[in-house]
Amino acid sequence: METKTTVISPEQLRLQAQFCGEIKEFWAAQGITPVAFVDTYGCQQNEADSERIRGMLEAAGYGMTDTEEGADVIVLNTCAIREHAEQRVFGNVGALTHTKRRHPRQKIFLCGCMMGQPAVVERIKKSYPYVDGVFSTHHLWEFPELLLRVLKGKKRVFAVEDSAGSIAEGIPVSRTNSLKAWVSVMYGCNNFCSYCIVPYVRGRERSRLPEDILSECRELIAQGYKEITLLGQNVNSYGKDLKLGVDFADLMAAVASLDGEFRLRFMTSHPKDAGHKLFDTIAAYPKICKQFHLPFQSGNDRVLKAMNRHYDSAQYLSLVDYGRSLMPDLVLTSDVIVGFPGETEEEFEDTLRLIEQVRYDALFTFIFSPRAGTPAALMDDPFSKADKNRRFDRLIALQNRISEEKHRAYIGKTVRILADGRDGELLTGRTDGGRLVRFSGSDSLIGQFIDVTITDCTTWSLIGKL
Ligand code: SAH
Ligand code: SF4
Ligand code: F3S
C-alpha cells in the first residue's frame, strides 16, 4: 500500500486558480451568471471540505443556491460511514435525473468518502450515466480542472486513483458560519478499527504544519471568528508523522495562546492517544472549552478487542477519572456502537454499565452497519436486527434519562455562552460544553460571550435569562 503523503505544490494550486478564471470566462462569454448547489452528508470533515468546494466555485464565478432545481452545477459530498448514509445518497442521485431533464446544462458531481470505494464508482459508471464527474477526497483540490473539462468536453471525468492522501494548502474557502470555523489539522486515519471504512476512503494520517495552522487561526481571529474547532479523524495523533516534536497538546496550547477573544474546541480523539498531557492542557488554558468527545464504542473488553480499539474499559475509565479530577465540570460526550458482530446480551450490558458509570452529557449512538472491505463485515453475527433494535432502544432510554438529569442540574446555575443566532422569539447560544441555551435578548448580542442564568430546561435545550 502506498504510504507517502502527496504534498500539492503552490504551482499546482496556481494552475487550479487559472482554471477558475477560465470557467468564469466560459460563462461570461454566454452572458450567464451560473449558480451552484453543494449538498453535504456526514461529519465535520466533509463540512470543512464542502467549504473548500464552495470556495473554489465562488472563485470560478458561481453564486450559491440552496436547491437542486435550476442549479448549473450540483456537488454531492458523500459519506460512507453507514449503509443508511449511502442509501440516502443513491436515492438523492436518482432523483437528479429529473432536475437535469428540466435544466439540461446542469452538471452533476459526486465526491467525498463514498467515492473512495471502487465498487461505488463502478456503480455510478454503470447505472448513473447522467453523473458528469466523480472525485475522491484525495482529489478535492483538482475540482476546478475537472469542472472545466466537463464544461468544455462531452466526456465524464473520474478522479479516483487511490493514494495515501494529499495535503493542499491555500485552496479558497467559503465559510458557512461567520462566528464558528472548522480548521482541519490532520487528515486520514491509521487506526483501522475493524468496523470502520474511514481509513480506506480517507487515506493515511497526515498532519498540516503547525505554522500553517497557526496562521489560519490568526487570520480567523482577526476576521472576528469567536470559535475555532480543530478537526481530524484522530486529532490527538496530530504531529506523529511530522516528527517535529510537536504533538496535539502542544498545538492546542499554541492556538490557545493566540491573542483575541475566542474559544477553542477539537474533534475527535481516540482514547488510546489521549494522554494526561492533553487533559492537563485543556485544564490549563481558559480559551480551551472544557469539553471532551472521547468515543468508547463498547464497554466490553472482548468486543473492544474485536473492534481493534487498543484500550480496555478500565483504561478508558481511568482517563475519565483523570480528566474529572482536574476539571470536575468537564463535559464528556461519546460515540457507541450497538450490535457489533457477535456482541452478546451480557456484553451489551457492560456498555450500559459503562454509560451509567461515566454519565455522559451526550451520546452519539449507532447500530453496527457492515462496511464492505472491513474485517467486521466478514465476522459471524448470530443476532437479529430485532435484537439489536431492542438494545438500541434501551441504550437511548438510559442516555435520555441521564441527559435529562444533567440538564436539570443546570437550573439555577450561571453559564457563559457564545450567543450565535436567533430561533423564533428567542436567541440561541452554546455553553463551553456545547449545550444549547435559549434566552430572550436583542440581536446585538449575537457574536458575544455573555453570562446567562439557567431557569428551566427541556430534553434538548436549556432556557436561560440574561
Ligand atoms: N474518528 C472518529 C469518528 C469516526 S466516525 C473516532 O474514531 O472516534 C463516527 C462514529 O461512527 C464512530 O465513532 C463510530 O461510533 C461510528 N461508526 C463508524 N463505523 C461504523 C459502522 N460500520 N457501523 C456503525 N457505526 C459506525
Ligand atoms: Fe474509524 Fe477508528 Fe479511525 Fe475513528 S479511529 S476513523 S472509528 S478507524
Ligand atoms: Fe462519513 Fe467520511 Fe466523515 S465516511 S463520517 S464523511 S470521514
Short mmCIF file of C-alpha atoms in Angstrom, two decimals, residues 9-465:
data_model
loop_
_atom_site.label_atom_id
_atom_site.label_comp_id
_atom_site.label_asym_id
_atom_site.label_seq_id
_atom_site.Cartn_x
_atom_site.Cartn_y
_atom_site.Cartn_z
CA SER A 9 2.65 22.40 -4.64
CA PRO A 10 1.79 26.12 -4.83
CA GLU A 11 2.29 25.89 -8.63
CA GLN A 12 -0.32 23.15 -8.90
CA LEU A 13 -2.77 25.29 -6.92
CA ARG A 14 -1.99 28.37 -9.00
CA LEU A 15 -2.90 26.32 -12.06
CA GLN A 16 -6.24 25.43 -10.44
CA ALA A 17 -6.82 29.15 -9.83
CA GLN A 18 -6.23 29.72 -13.55
CA PHE A 19 -8.84 27.08 -14.36
CA CYS A 20 -11.27 29.00 -12.13
CA GLY A 21 -10.54 32.06 -14.29
CA GLU A 22 -11.24 30.06 -17.47
CA ILE A 23 -14.55 28.84 -16.08
CA LYS A 24 -15.51 32.43 -15.34
CA GLU A 25 -14.72 33.40 -18.94
CA PHE A 26 -16.66 30.39 -20.23
CA TRP A 27 -19.84 31.68 -18.56
CA ALA A 28 -19.18 35.37 -19.22
CA ALA A 29 -18.93 34.63 -22.98
CA GLN A 30 -22.52 33.36 -22.79
CA GLY A 31 -23.70 36.21 -20.61
CA ILE A 32 -24.68 33.83 -17.82
CA THR A 33 -24.07 34.11 -14.07
CA PRO A 34 -24.01 30.43 -13.02
CA VAL A 35 -25.28 29.08 -9.70
CA ALA A 36 -24.13 26.05 -7.71
CA PHE A 37 -25.75 23.76 -5.17
CA VAL A 38 -23.45 21.93 -2.73
CA ASP A 39 -25.02 19.28 -0.50
CA THR A 40 -23.04 17.76 2.36
CA TYR A 41 -23.50 14.39 4.09
CA GLY A 42 -21.50 13.00 7.00
CA CYS A 43 -19.21 14.57 9.53
CA GLN A 44 -17.43 17.88 10.10
CA GLN A 45 -14.55 16.75 7.87
CA ASN A 46 -16.97 16.77 4.99
CA GLU A 47 -18.45 20.10 6.09
CA ALA A 48 -14.94 21.53 6.05
CA ASP A 49 -14.29 20.04 2.60
CA SER A 50 -17.56 21.50 1.31
CA GLU A 51 -16.44 24.95 2.44
CA ARG A 52 -13.48 24.47 0.11
CA ILE A 53 -15.67 23.24 -2.73
CA ARG A 54 -17.80 26.39 -2.34
CA GLY A 55 -14.63 28.47 -2.16
CA MET A 56 -13.41 27.05 -5.49
CA LEU A 57 -16.85 27.52 -7.08
CA GLU A 58 -17.05 31.15 -5.95
CA ALA A 59 -13.57 31.72 -7.35
CA ALA A 60 -14.93 30.34 -10.63
CA GLY A 61 -17.75 32.90 -10.59
CA TYR A 62 -20.61 30.75 -9.26
CA GLY A 63 -23.25 32.08 -6.91
CA MET A 64 -24.70 29.64 -4.36
CA THR A 65 -28.27 28.36 -4.29
CA ASP A 66 -29.96 26.10 -1.76
CA THR A 67 -31.87 23.91 -4.17
CA GLU A 68 -31.04 21.40 -6.90
CA GLU A 69 -33.67 22.97 -9.15
CA GLY A 70 -32.05 25.14 -11.79
CA ALA A 71 -28.51 24.83 -10.41
CA ASP A 72 -25.81 24.86 -13.10
CA VAL A 73 -23.64 22.56 -11.05
CA ILE A 74 -24.62 20.19 -8.25
CA VAL A 75 -21.99 18.73 -5.96
CA LEU A 76 -22.97 15.98 -3.53
CA ASN A 77 -20.26 15.50 -0.91
CA THR A 78 -20.98 11.98 0.32
CA CYS A 79 -20.44 9.88 3.46
CA ALA A 80 -19.72 6.15 3.61
CA ILE A 81 -19.79 5.55 7.35
CA ARG A 82 -23.02 3.51 7.45
CA GLU A 83 -25.23 1.85 4.87
CA HIS A 84 -28.05 4.27 5.62
CA ALA A 85 -25.83 7.24 4.67
CA GLU A 86 -25.03 5.62 1.32
CA GLN A 87 -28.64 4.74 0.58
CA ARG A 88 -29.66 8.36 1.12
CA VAL A 89 -27.06 9.48 -1.39
CA PHE A 90 -28.10 6.94 -4.02
CA GLY A 91 -31.74 7.95 -3.52
CA ASN A 92 -30.93 11.62 -3.99
CA VAL A 93 -28.70 11.00 -7.01
CA GLY A 94 -31.54 9.02 -8.57
CA ALA A 95 -33.87 11.99 -8.20
CA LEU A 96 -31.41 14.26 -10.04
CA THR A 97 -32.34 12.73 -13.44
CA HIS A 98 -35.49 14.85 -13.22
CA THR A 99 -33.82 18.13 -12.25
CA LYS A 100 -31.32 17.64 -15.05
CA ARG A 101 -34.10 17.00 -17.58
CA ARG A 102 -35.66 20.30 -16.58
CA HIS A 103 -32.30 22.11 -16.79
CA PRO A 104 -30.17 20.30 -19.41
CA ARG A 105 -26.99 22.33 -18.89
CA GLN A 106 -26.85 21.10 -15.29
CA LYS A 107 -23.61 19.28 -14.38
CA ILE A 108 -23.62 16.75 -11.56
CA PHE A 109 -20.56 15.92 -9.46
CA LEU A 110 -20.22 13.33 -6.70
CA CYS A 111 -17.33 13.48 -4.27
CA GLY A 112 -16.44 12.64 -0.68
CA CYS A 113 -15.89 9.38 1.16
CA MET A 114 -18.19 7.12 -0.90
CA MET A 115 -16.12 7.90 -3.97
CA GLY A 116 -13.11 6.32 -2.28
CA GLN A 117 -14.78 2.91 -2.75
CA PRO A 118 -14.12 1.33 -6.18
CA ALA A 119 -17.43 -0.62 -6.07
CA VAL A 120 -19.40 2.60 -5.65
CA VAL A 121 -17.53 4.27 -8.51
CA GLU A 122 -18.31 1.28 -10.74
CA ARG A 123 -21.99 1.51 -9.85
CA ILE A 124 -22.01 5.22 -10.75
CA LYS A 125 -20.27 4.49 -14.07
CA LYS A 126 -22.78 1.82 -14.99
CA SER A 127 -26.09 2.91 -13.57
CA TYR A 128 -25.94 6.71 -13.31
CA PRO A 129 -24.90 7.93 -16.79
CA TYR A 130 -26.08 11.48 -16.11
CA VAL A 131 -23.47 11.99 -13.37
CA ASP A 132 -20.78 14.11 -15.05
CA GLY A 133 -17.90 13.89 -12.62
CA VAL A 134 -16.63 11.90 -9.65
CA PHE A 135 -13.68 12.64 -7.40
CA SER A 136 -12.43 11.11 -4.14
CA THR A 137 -11.26 13.16 -1.15
CA HIS A 138 -7.64 12.93 -2.33
CA HIS A 139 -8.57 14.83 -5.49
CA LEU A 140 -10.60 17.65 -3.95
CA TRP A 141 -8.01 20.30 -4.88
CA GLU A 142 -8.37 19.40 -8.60
CA PHE A 143 -12.07 20.23 -8.73
CA PRO A 144 -11.67 23.40 -10.91
CA GLU A 145 -9.83 21.40 -13.57
CA LEU A 146 -12.43 18.61 -13.52
CA LEU A 147 -15.29 21.09 -13.77
CA LEU A 148 -13.67 22.90 -16.69
CA ARG A 149 -13.16 19.60 -18.52
CA VAL A 150 -16.81 18.69 -18.05
CA LEU A 151 -17.97 22.13 -19.21
CA LYS A 152 -15.81 22.07 -22.33
CA GLY A 153 -15.98 18.41 -23.31
CA LYS A 154 -18.64 15.76 -23.63
CA LYS A 155 -16.84 13.11 -21.59
CA ARG A 156 -17.49 12.27 -17.97
CA VAL A 157 -14.49 12.67 -15.63
CA PHE A 158 -13.34 10.35 -12.87
CA ALA A 159 -10.53 11.33 -10.47
CA VAL A 160 -10.49 8.43 -8.07
CA GLU A 161 -6.98 6.94 -8.18
CA ASP A 162 -6.10 5.69 -4.74
CA SER A 163 -3.22 7.24 -2.83
CA ALA A 164 -2.06 7.62 0.74
CA GLY A 165 -3.60 11.07 0.59
CA SER A 166 -2.68 14.63 -0.17
CA ILE A 167 -2.19 17.89 1.67
CA ALA A 168 -3.03 21.09 -0.18
CA GLU A 169 -2.51 24.49 1.47
CA GLY A 170 -4.27 27.52 0.06
CA ILE A 171 -7.48 26.16 -1.51
CA PRO A 172 -10.02 29.03 -1.36
CA VAL A 173 -12.56 28.65 1.47
CA SER A 174 -16.10 29.95 1.70
CA ARG A 175 -17.16 29.52 5.32
CA THR A 176 -20.83 28.96 6.07
CA ASN A 177 -20.80 30.48 9.55
CA SER A 178 -19.31 33.85 10.42
CA LEU A 179 -18.70 33.06 14.12
CA LYS A 180 -17.56 29.44 14.17
CA ALA A 181 -14.85 27.98 11.97
CA TRP A 182 -13.55 24.48 11.34
CA VAL A 183 -9.81 24.10 10.93
CA SER A 184 -8.60 20.71 9.74
CA VAL A 185 -5.26 19.98 11.36
CA MET A 186 -4.75 16.47 10.07
CA TYR A 187 -6.35 14.17 7.53
CA GLY A 188 -6.89 10.42 7.31
CA CYS A 189 -6.67 7.70 9.91
CA ASN A 190 -4.26 4.84 10.62
CA ASN A 191 -6.32 3.03 13.23
CA PHE A 192 -8.29 0.55 11.17
CA CYS A 193 -10.95 -0.11 13.78
CA SER A 194 -12.38 -3.35 12.41
CA TYR A 195 -15.82 -1.90 11.61
CA CYS A 196 -14.75 1.40 10.06
CA ILE A 197 -14.40 2.47 6.42
CA VAL A 198 -12.67 5.81 7.08
CA PRO A 199 -9.02 4.66 6.76
CA TYR A 200 -9.84 3.10 3.38
CA VAL A 201 -11.53 6.17 1.93
CA ARG A 202 -9.52 8.97 3.55
CA GLY A 203 -6.05 7.50 3.44
CA ARG A 204 -3.18 7.60 5.91
CA GLU A 205 -2.74 10.07 8.74
CA ARG A 206 -1.03 13.26 7.65
CA SER A 207 -0.65 16.47 9.61
CA ARG A 208 -0.55 20.04 8.42
CA LEU A 209 2.46 22.09 9.51
CA PRO A 210 1.94 23.93 12.82
CA GLU A 211 2.78 27.31 11.24
CA ASP A 212 0.12 26.84 8.53
CA ILE A 213 -2.49 26.02 11.18
CA LEU A 214 -1.48 28.92 13.40
CA SER A 215 -1.57 31.44 10.57
CA GLU A 216 -5.05 30.21 9.52
CA CYS A 217 -6.25 30.59 13.13
CA ARG A 218 -4.69 34.04 13.46
CA GLU A 219 -6.48 35.15 10.33
CA LEU A 220 -9.81 33.76 11.55
CA ILE A 221 -9.50 35.58 14.86
CA ALA A 222 -8.63 38.80 13.04
CA GLN A 223 -11.76 38.34 10.90
CA GLY A 224 -13.86 38.15 14.07
CA TYR A 225 -14.42 34.41 14.43
CA LYS A 226 -15.26 33.53 18.03
CA GLU A 227 -14.97 29.78 17.98
CA ILE A 228 -12.40 27.56 16.31
CA THR A 229 -12.73 23.77 16.16
CA LEU A 230 -9.57 21.85 15.31
CA LEU A 231 -10.59 18.84 13.23
CA GLY A 232 -9.16 15.44 12.50
CA GLN A 233 -10.42 11.85 12.42
CA ASN A 234 -7.96 11.08 15.13
CA VAL A 235 -6.93 14.53 16.13
CA ASN A 236 -4.74 13.58 19.06
CA SER A 237 -2.32 11.67 16.86
CA TYR A 238 -1.55 15.05 15.27
CA GLY A 239 2.14 15.57 14.56
CA LYS A 240 3.32 11.97 14.77
CA ASP A 241 4.09 11.92 11.04
CA LEU A 242 5.80 15.32 11.07
CA LYS A 243 8.48 14.34 13.57
CA LEU A 244 8.90 17.95 14.66
CA GLY A 245 8.44 17.19 18.33
CA VAL A 246 5.03 18.93 18.30
CA ASP A 247 2.06 16.87 19.47
CA PHE A 248 -1.64 17.72 19.60
CA ALA A 249 -1.46 19.14 23.13
CA ASP A 250 1.39 21.46 22.02
CA LEU A 251 -0.66 22.58 19.03
CA MET A 252 -3.72 23.29 21.21
CA ALA A 253 -1.57 25.25 23.63
CA ALA A 254 -0.11 27.31 20.78
CA VAL A 255 -3.55 28.14 19.31
CA ALA A 256 -4.99 28.88 22.76
CA SER A 257 -2.13 31.32 23.36
CA LEU A 258 -3.07 33.48 20.37
CA ASP A 259 -4.39 36.96 21.23
CA GLY A 260 -8.07 37.76 20.87
CA GLU A 261 -11.41 36.76 22.32
CA PHE A 262 -12.32 33.29 21.07
CA ARG A 263 -12.77 29.74 22.26
CA LEU A 264 -11.18 26.57 21.06
CA ARG A 265 -12.64 23.08 20.56
CA PHE A 266 -11.40 19.89 18.94
CA MET A 267 -12.84 16.72 17.34
CA THR A 268 -12.26 13.68 17.56
CA SER A 269 -9.90 11.94 19.95
CA HIS A 270 -9.07 8.28 20.22
CA PRO A 271 -8.74 7.06 23.83
CA LYS A 272 -5.54 5.19 23.04
CA ASP A 273 -3.84 8.50 22.13
CA ALA A 274 -5.47 10.65 24.81
CA GLY A 275 -2.68 11.13 27.32
CA HIS A 276 -2.67 13.05 30.60
CA LYS A 277 -0.80 15.87 28.85
CA LEU A 278 -3.85 16.58 26.70
CA PHE A 279 -6.13 16.78 29.75
CA ASP A 280 -3.57 18.97 31.52
CA THR A 281 -3.53 21.33 28.54
CA ILE A 282 -7.33 21.57 28.39
CA ALA A 283 -7.38 22.37 32.10
CA ALA A 284 -4.59 24.94 31.86
CA TYR A 285 -5.90 27.22 29.08
CA PRO A 286 -9.02 29.31 29.69
CA LYS A 287 -9.73 29.53 25.94
CA ILE A 288 -10.00 25.76 25.55
CA CYS A 289 -13.56 24.54 26.13
CA LYS A 290 -13.84 22.10 28.99
CA GLN A 291 -15.39 19.50 26.75
CA PHE A 292 -14.03 16.20 25.56
CA HIS A 293 -15.57 13.99 22.90
CA LEU A 294 -13.99 10.63 23.67
CA PRO A 295 -15.63 7.73 21.80
CA PHE A 296 -15.64 4.47 23.78
CA GLN A 297 -17.66 2.34 21.27
CA SER A 298 -18.26 -0.52 23.73
CA GLY A 299 -17.99 -1.19 27.46
CA ASN A 300 -16.93 -4.81 26.97
CA ASP A 301 -13.28 -5.80 26.70
CA ARG A 302 -13.76 -8.72 24.31
CA VAL A 303 -15.75 -6.52 21.95
CA LEU A 304 -13.21 -3.68 22.22
CA LYS A 305 -10.50 -6.13 21.23
CA ALA A 306 -12.52 -7.42 18.29
CA MET A 307 -13.04 -3.79 17.27
CA ASN A 308 -9.25 -3.31 17.30
CA ARG A 309 -9.53 -0.32 19.63
CA HIS A 310 -6.30 -0.84 21.65
CA TYR A 311 -7.71 0.04 25.10
CA ASP A 312 -9.90 -1.72 27.62
CA SER A 313 -12.75 -0.40 29.71
CA ALA A 314 -10.54 0.04 32.81
CA GLN A 315 -8.05 2.19 30.89
CA TYR A 316 -10.90 4.21 29.44
CA LEU A 317 -12.47 4.82 32.85
CA SER A 318 -9.14 5.84 34.35
CA LEU A 319 -8.81 8.52 31.65
CA VAL A 320 -12.26 9.82 32.52
CA ASP A 321 -11.33 9.86 36.21
CA TYR A 322 -8.15 11.76 35.48
CA GLY A 323 -9.99 14.35 33.40
CA ARG A 324 -12.62 14.86 36.06
CA SER A 325 -10.05 15.07 38.84
CA LEU A 326 -8.62 18.11 37.03
CA MET A 327 -11.93 19.52 35.80
CA PRO A 328 -14.93 18.43 37.87
CA ASP A 329 -17.33 20.07 35.38
CA LEU A 330 -15.73 18.57 32.28
CA VAL A 331 -18.43 17.88 29.69
CA LEU A 332 -17.99 14.39 28.29
CA THR A 333 -19.57 13.12 25.11
CA SER A 334 -19.00 9.91 23.21
CA ASP A 335 -19.86 7.51 20.38
CA VAL A 336 -21.11 3.98 20.94
CA ILE A 337 -21.91 1.08 18.62
CA VAL A 338 -24.66 -1.43 19.41
CA GLY A 339 -24.75 -4.88 17.86
CA PHE A 340 -21.15 -5.32 16.81
CA PRO A 341 -20.95 -8.83 15.25
CA GLY A 342 -21.32 -11.45 17.97
CA GLU A 343 -21.95 -8.96 20.80
CA THR A 344 -23.97 -10.92 23.38
CA GLU A 345 -26.64 -9.60 25.69
CA GLU A 346 -24.15 -9.70 28.61
CA GLU A 347 -21.56 -7.83 26.61
CA PHE A 348 -24.13 -5.20 25.74
CA GLU A 349 -24.97 -4.87 29.46
CA ASP A 350 -21.32 -3.90 30.02
CA THR A 351 -21.88 -0.98 27.66
CA LEU A 352 -24.91 0.12 29.70
CA ARG A 353 -22.87 -0.16 32.89
CA LEU A 354 -20.10 1.98 31.49
CA ILE A 355 -22.61 4.64 30.47
CA GLU A 356 -24.12 4.61 33.98
CA GLN A 357 -20.68 4.95 35.46
CA VAL A 358 -19.46 7.81 33.26
CA ARG A 359 -22.80 9.62 32.91
CA TYR A 360 -22.11 11.31 29.59
CA ASP A 361 -23.58 14.70 28.78
CA ALA A 362 -24.50 13.40 25.33
CA LEU A 363 -24.02 10.22 23.33
CA PHE A 364 -23.99 9.54 19.61
CA THR A 365 -25.43 6.04 19.27
CA PHE A 366 -25.13 3.79 16.23
CA ILE A 367 -26.28 0.32 15.25
CA PHE A 368 -23.45 -1.62 13.65
CA SER A 369 -23.54 -1.38 9.88
CA PRO A 370 -21.33 -3.80 7.90
CA ARG A 371 -19.00 -1.97 5.50
CA ALA A 372 -17.63 -3.95 2.57
CA GLY A 373 -13.87 -4.35 2.80
CA THR A 374 -13.63 -4.02 6.59
CA PRO A 375 -12.81 -7.07 8.75
CA ALA A 376 -16.01 -6.78 10.81
CA ALA A 377 -18.15 -7.18 7.70
CA LEU A 378 -16.88 -10.78 7.49
CA MET A 379 -17.45 -11.67 11.15
CA ASP A 380 -20.20 -14.09 12.21
CA ASP A 381 -23.22 -12.32 13.54
CA PRO A 382 -25.87 -14.55 15.12
CA PHE A 383 -28.03 -11.72 16.46
CA SER A 384 -31.05 -10.45 14.59
CA LYS A 385 -31.89 -6.92 13.61
CA ALA A 386 -34.77 -7.01 16.09
CA ASP A 387 -32.34 -7.94 18.94
CA LYS A 388 -30.16 -5.00 18.01
CA ASN A 389 -33.05 -2.61 17.78
CA ARG A 390 -34.23 -3.65 21.25
CA ARG A 391 -30.76 -3.00 22.66
CA PHE A 392 -30.57 0.30 20.85
CA ASP A 393 -33.87 1.42 22.42
CA ARG A 394 -32.65 0.50 25.91
CA LEU A 395 -29.48 2.47 25.35
CA ILE A 396 -31.36 5.53 24.14
CA ALA A 397 -33.74 5.37 27.10
CA LEU A 398 -30.82 5.21 29.52
CA GLN A 399 -28.99 8.13 27.91
CA ASN A 400 -32.15 10.24 27.69
CA ARG A 401 -32.66 9.79 31.42
CA ILE A 402 -29.05 10.80 32.14
CA SER A 403 -29.18 13.76 29.73
CA GLU A 404 -32.35 15.00 31.36
CA GLU A 405 -30.89 14.68 34.87
CA LYS A 406 -27.80 16.54 33.74
CA HIS A 407 -29.92 19.23 32.13
CA ARG A 408 -31.98 19.70 35.26
CA ALA A 409 -28.80 20.12 37.31
CA TYR A 410 -28.07 23.30 35.33
CA ILE A 411 -31.14 25.08 36.72
CA GLY A 412 -30.06 27.97 38.94
CA LYS A 413 -26.51 27.99 37.58
CA THR A 414 -24.97 30.84 35.60
CA VAL A 415 -23.14 29.79 32.45
CA ARG A 416 -21.06 31.65 29.91
CA ILE A 417 -22.28 31.21 26.36
CA LEU A 418 -21.47 32.40 22.89
CA ALA A 419 -24.70 33.88 21.50
CA ASP A 420 -24.84 32.52 17.96
CA GLY A 421 -28.25 33.17 16.42
CA ARG A 422 -32.00 33.54 16.72
CA ASP A 423 -34.65 30.84 16.67
CA GLY A 424 -38.09 32.50 16.58
CA GLU A 425 -38.73 34.58 19.69
CA LEU A 426 -35.53 33.56 21.45
CA LEU A 427 -31.82 33.95 20.94
CA THR A 428 -29.65 30.83 20.93
CA GLY A 429 -26.19 30.18 22.24
CA ARG A 430 -23.89 27.37 23.29
CA THR A 431 -22.08 26.79 26.54
CA ASP A 432 -18.45 25.79 26.71
CA GLY A 433 -19.66 22.21 26.81
CA GLY A 434 -21.77 22.65 23.67
CA ARG A 435 -25.16 22.82 25.44
CA LEU A 436 -27.86 24.69 23.55
CA VAL A 437 -29.29 27.62 25.55
CA ARG A 438 -32.34 29.71 24.54
CA PHE A 439 -32.99 33.11 26.08
CA SER A 440 -34.59 36.43 25.21
CA GLY A 441 -32.42 39.34 24.21
CA SER A 442 -31.64 41.66 21.33
CA ASP A 443 -29.88 40.64 18.12
CA SER A 444 -26.97 42.92 19.01
CA LEU A 445 -25.82 40.20 21.44
CA ILE A 446 -25.16 37.72 18.62
CA GLY A 447 -21.43 37.10 18.38
CA GLN A 448 -20.77 37.99 22.01
CA PHE A 449 -19.80 35.91 25.02
CA ILE A 450 -22.37 36.53 27.74
CA ASP A 451 -23.47 35.11 31.09
CA VAL A 452 -26.97 33.67 31.39
CA THR A 453 -28.71 32.10 34.36
CA ILE A 454 -30.50 28.85 33.61
CA THR A 455 -34.14 28.91 34.69
CA ASP A 456 -35.62 25.84 33.03
CA CYS A 457 -34.87 23.00 30.62
CA THR A 458 -36.32 20.67 28.01
CA THR A 459 -34.81 17.36 26.83
CA TRP A 460 -32.85 19.16 24.15
CA SER A 461 -32.09 22.63 25.45
CA LEU A 462 -31.68 24.89 28.46
CA ILE A 463 -33.79 28.01 28.99
CA GLY A 464 -31.95 30.98 30.42
CA LYS A 465 -32.17 34.68 31.20
#
